[in-house]
C-alpha positions as a printed NumPy array, in Angstrom:
array([[ 37.798,  50.331, -83.122],
       [ 37.377,  46.663, -82.306],
       [ 40.281,  44.647, -80.972],
       [ 40.644,  40.932, -80.797],
       [ 39.977,  39.45 , -77.36 ],
       [ 43.104,  38.91 , -75.315],
       [ 43.809,  36.141, -72.878],
       [ 46.476,  35.51 , -70.291],
       [ 47.76 ,  32.11 , -69.343],
       [ 48.561,  31.426, -65.709],
       [ 51.877,  29.777, -64.839],
       [ 51.716,  26.778, -62.548],
       [ 53.888,  26.426, -59.441],
       [ 55.992,  23.627, -60.943],
       [ 56.741,  25.802, -63.986],
       [ 57.953,  28.628, -61.741],
       [ 60.141,  26.183, -59.826],
       [ 61.602,  24.58 , -62.961],
       [ 61.908,  27.893, -64.811],
       [ 60.042,  26.623, -67.865],
       [ 57.564,  28.729, -69.742],
       [ 55.767,  28.362, -73.002],
       [ 55.764,  32.029, -74.01 ],
       [ 55.539,  32.514, -77.753],
       [ 57.578,  35.283, -79.354],
       [ 59.072,  38.328, -77.677],
       [ 55.807,  40.061, -76.852],
       [ 53.906,  37.105, -75.513],
       [ 51.363,  37.187, -78.359],
       [ 50.754,  33.722, -79.717],
       [ 49.273,  32.405, -82.92 ],
       [ 45.805,  32.5  , -81.365],
       [ 44.986,  35.974, -82.714],
       [ 45.351,  38.317, -79.764],
       [ 46.   ,  35.678, -77.134],
       [ 48.628,  36.397, -74.519],
       [ 50.585,  33.369, -73.437],
       [ 52.207,  33.501, -70.044],
       [ 53.448,  29.953, -69.958],
       [ 52.881,  26.514, -71.329],
       [ 51.519,  23.828, -69.115],
       [ 53.193,  20.548, -68.36 ],
       [ 52.141,  17.397, -70.123],
       [ 52.635,  13.773, -69.288],
       [ 51.482,  11.182, -66.84 ],
       [ 54.464,  11.788, -64.557],
       [ 53.44 ,  15.392, -63.798],
       [ 51.085,  16.152, -60.874],
       [ 47.456,  16.51 , -61.97 ],
       [ 47.302,  20.174, -60.903],
       [ 50.089,  21.144, -63.331],
       [ 48.928,  19.352, -66.485],
       [ 47.827,  21.917, -69.027],
       [ 47.381,  25.679, -69.222],
       [ 44.798,  28.115, -67.888],
       [ 43.842,  31.033, -70.143],
       [ 41.938,  34.097, -68.962],
       [ 40.237,  36.35 , -71.513],
       [ 40.368,  40.116, -71.031],
       [ 36.562,  40.229, -70.723],
       [ 36.925,  38.203, -67.514],
       [ 39.197,  40.856, -66.008],
       [ 36.755,  43.569, -67.176],
       [ 33.841,  41.904, -65.392],
       [ 35.788,  41.236, -62.185],
       [ 36.996,  44.851, -62.049],
       [ 33.519,  46.222, -62.828],
       [ 31.858,  44.196, -60.097],
       [ 34.556,  45.067, -57.559],
       [ 34.302,  48.804, -58.298],
       [ 30.514,  48.787, -57.96 ],
       [ 30.752,  47.132, -54.516],
       [ 32.188,  50.318, -52.975],
       [ 29.618,  52.653, -51.377],
       [ 29.657,  56.033, -53.105],
       [ 30.03 ,  54.694, -56.656],
       [ 26.746,  55.711, -58.284],
       [ 27.436,  54.465, -61.819],
       [ 30.245,  53.751, -64.234],
       [ 31.115,  54.918, -67.728],
       [ 31.015,  58.175, -69.64 ],
       [ 27.852,  60.093, -70.466],
       [ 27.12 ,  58.363, -73.784],
       [ 27.818,  54.857, -72.495],
       [ 25.574,  55.488, -69.468],
       [ 22.761,  56.709, -71.736],
       [ 23.033,  53.672, -73.985],
       [ 23.275,  51.439, -70.903],
       [ 20.119,  52.972, -69.434],
       [ 18.224,  52.193, -72.632],
       [ 19.62 ,  48.656, -72.705],
       [ 18.633,  48.106, -69.058],
       [ 15.007,  49.028, -69.825],
       [ 14.693,  46.604, -72.75 ],
       [ 12.877,  43.433, -71.648],
       [ 15.418,  40.67 , -71.201],
       [ 18.304,  43.139, -71.155],
       [ 20.96 ,  42.747, -68.5  ],
       [ 23.127,  45.452, -66.981],
       [ 26.593,  45.658, -68.503],
       [ 29.021,  45.209, -65.593],
       [ 31.907,  46.049, -67.912],
       [ 30.647,  49.544, -68.709],
       [ 33.299,  52.087, -67.792],
       [ 36.095,  49.511, -67.538],
       [ 39.047,  49.127, -69.908],
       [ 41.866,  46.653, -69.39 ],
       [ 45.195,  45.769, -70.918],
       [ 46.211,  42.186, -70.326],
       [ 49.899,  41.372, -70.641],
       [ 51.868,  38.214, -70.06 ],
       [ 51.463,  38.077, -66.281],
       [ 50.081,  41.501, -65.481],
       [ 47.107,  43.694, -66.202],
       [ 46.388,  47.424, -66.113],
       [ 42.865,  48.724, -65.525],
       [ 41.148,  52.048, -66.33 ],
       [ 37.844,  52.928, -64.627],
       [ 35.358,  55.727, -65.404],
       [ 33.194,  56.513, -62.361],
       [ 30.216,  58.622, -61.385],
       [ 30.316,  59.317, -57.658],
       [ 27.61 ,  60.27 , -55.168],
       [ 27.611,  63.889, -54.049],
       [ 29.315,  64.388, -50.692],
       [ 31.594,  61.352, -50.875],
       [ 35.288,  62.304, -50.564],
       [ 36.631,  61.449, -54.016],
       [ 40.215,  60.728, -52.911],
       [ 39.001,  58.251, -50.269],
       [ 36.552,  56.664, -52.7  ],
       [ 39.256,  56.274, -55.364],
       [ 41.572,  54.627, -52.823],
       [ 38.838,  52.201, -51.709],
       [ 37.864,  51.347, -55.297],
       [ 41.513,  50.84 , -56.275],
       [ 42.16 ,  48.523, -53.293],
       [ 39.002,  46.474, -53.89 ],
       [ 39.63 ,  46.103, -57.634],
       [ 43.265,  45.076, -57.152],
       [ 42.325,  42.579, -54.451],
       [ 39.509,  41.018, -56.493],
       [ 41.409,  40.783, -59.785],
       [ 44.571,  39.372, -58.217],
       [ 42.643,  36.923, -56.018],
       [ 40.297,  35.65 , -58.719],
       [ 42.492,  35.763, -61.843],
       [ 45.994,  35.351, -60.431],
       [ 47.245,  38.223, -62.614],
       [ 49.299,  40.996, -61.034],
       [ 47.568,  44.382, -61.281],
       [ 50.221,  46.992, -62.044],
       [ 47.901,  50.014, -61.997],
       [ 44.291,  51.081, -61.649],
       [ 43.63 ,  54.503, -63.183],
       [ 40.391,  56.153, -62.076],
       [ 38.622,  58.971, -63.891],
       [ 35.674,  60.621, -62.151],
       [ 33.373,  61.749, -64.986],
       [ 30.444,  63.095, -63.002],
       [ 28.915,  63.634, -59.578],
       [ 25.381,  62.391, -58.979],
       [ 23.365,  65.013, -57.125],
       [ 20.499,  63.902, -54.859],
       [ 17.888,  65.996, -56.695],
       [ 18.888,  64.621, -60.137],
       [ 16.902,  61.483, -59.423],
       [ 13.691,  63.504, -59.108],
       [ 14.353,  65.272, -62.427],
       [ 15.019,  61.989, -64.26 ],
       [ 11.679,  60.477, -63.227],
       [  8.534,  61.578, -65.062],
       [  6.311,  63.806, -62.993],
       [  3.366,  62.04 , -61.409],
       [ -0.111,  63.407, -61.916],
       [ -1.166,  65.664, -59.083],
       [ -4.796,  64.596, -59.297],
       [ -6.514,  61.365, -60.257]])
């Protein structure tokens, strides 16, 4: 199932003060095909330069911010379910391929808020409750600081635990003699 990209528009300080918004319709979905409009920007030469226009943030931006923030926490080995990790491993080995920082991240972007779902693989021995708390705090901080959207929830699913000896099994055996 493919969904149209969503965007959120950030409200400027003067719009909050004046109580004006440019939201379209009751759900915030505009005529832009999946765009979420938080507010309209101000126009005119009399408005301060910082408030002229609108800022839109696509949902892929929130996905990448959340993915990077989750991976920064020690104890997160990988992200995504088994199939997505397998496909990602193949993609990473292709020359010119780049790692997908959005793997294992799903977001819902609303008018002024976002909700985030993360699928994690954790290192063996790391306390999962502590890791989940640290990941949640880092993701919320990064998304709110960078995007300006309010994060209402971060749901974390731990799909697997990476065992130290799994790395040896994944690598091809080296020849014992030359």
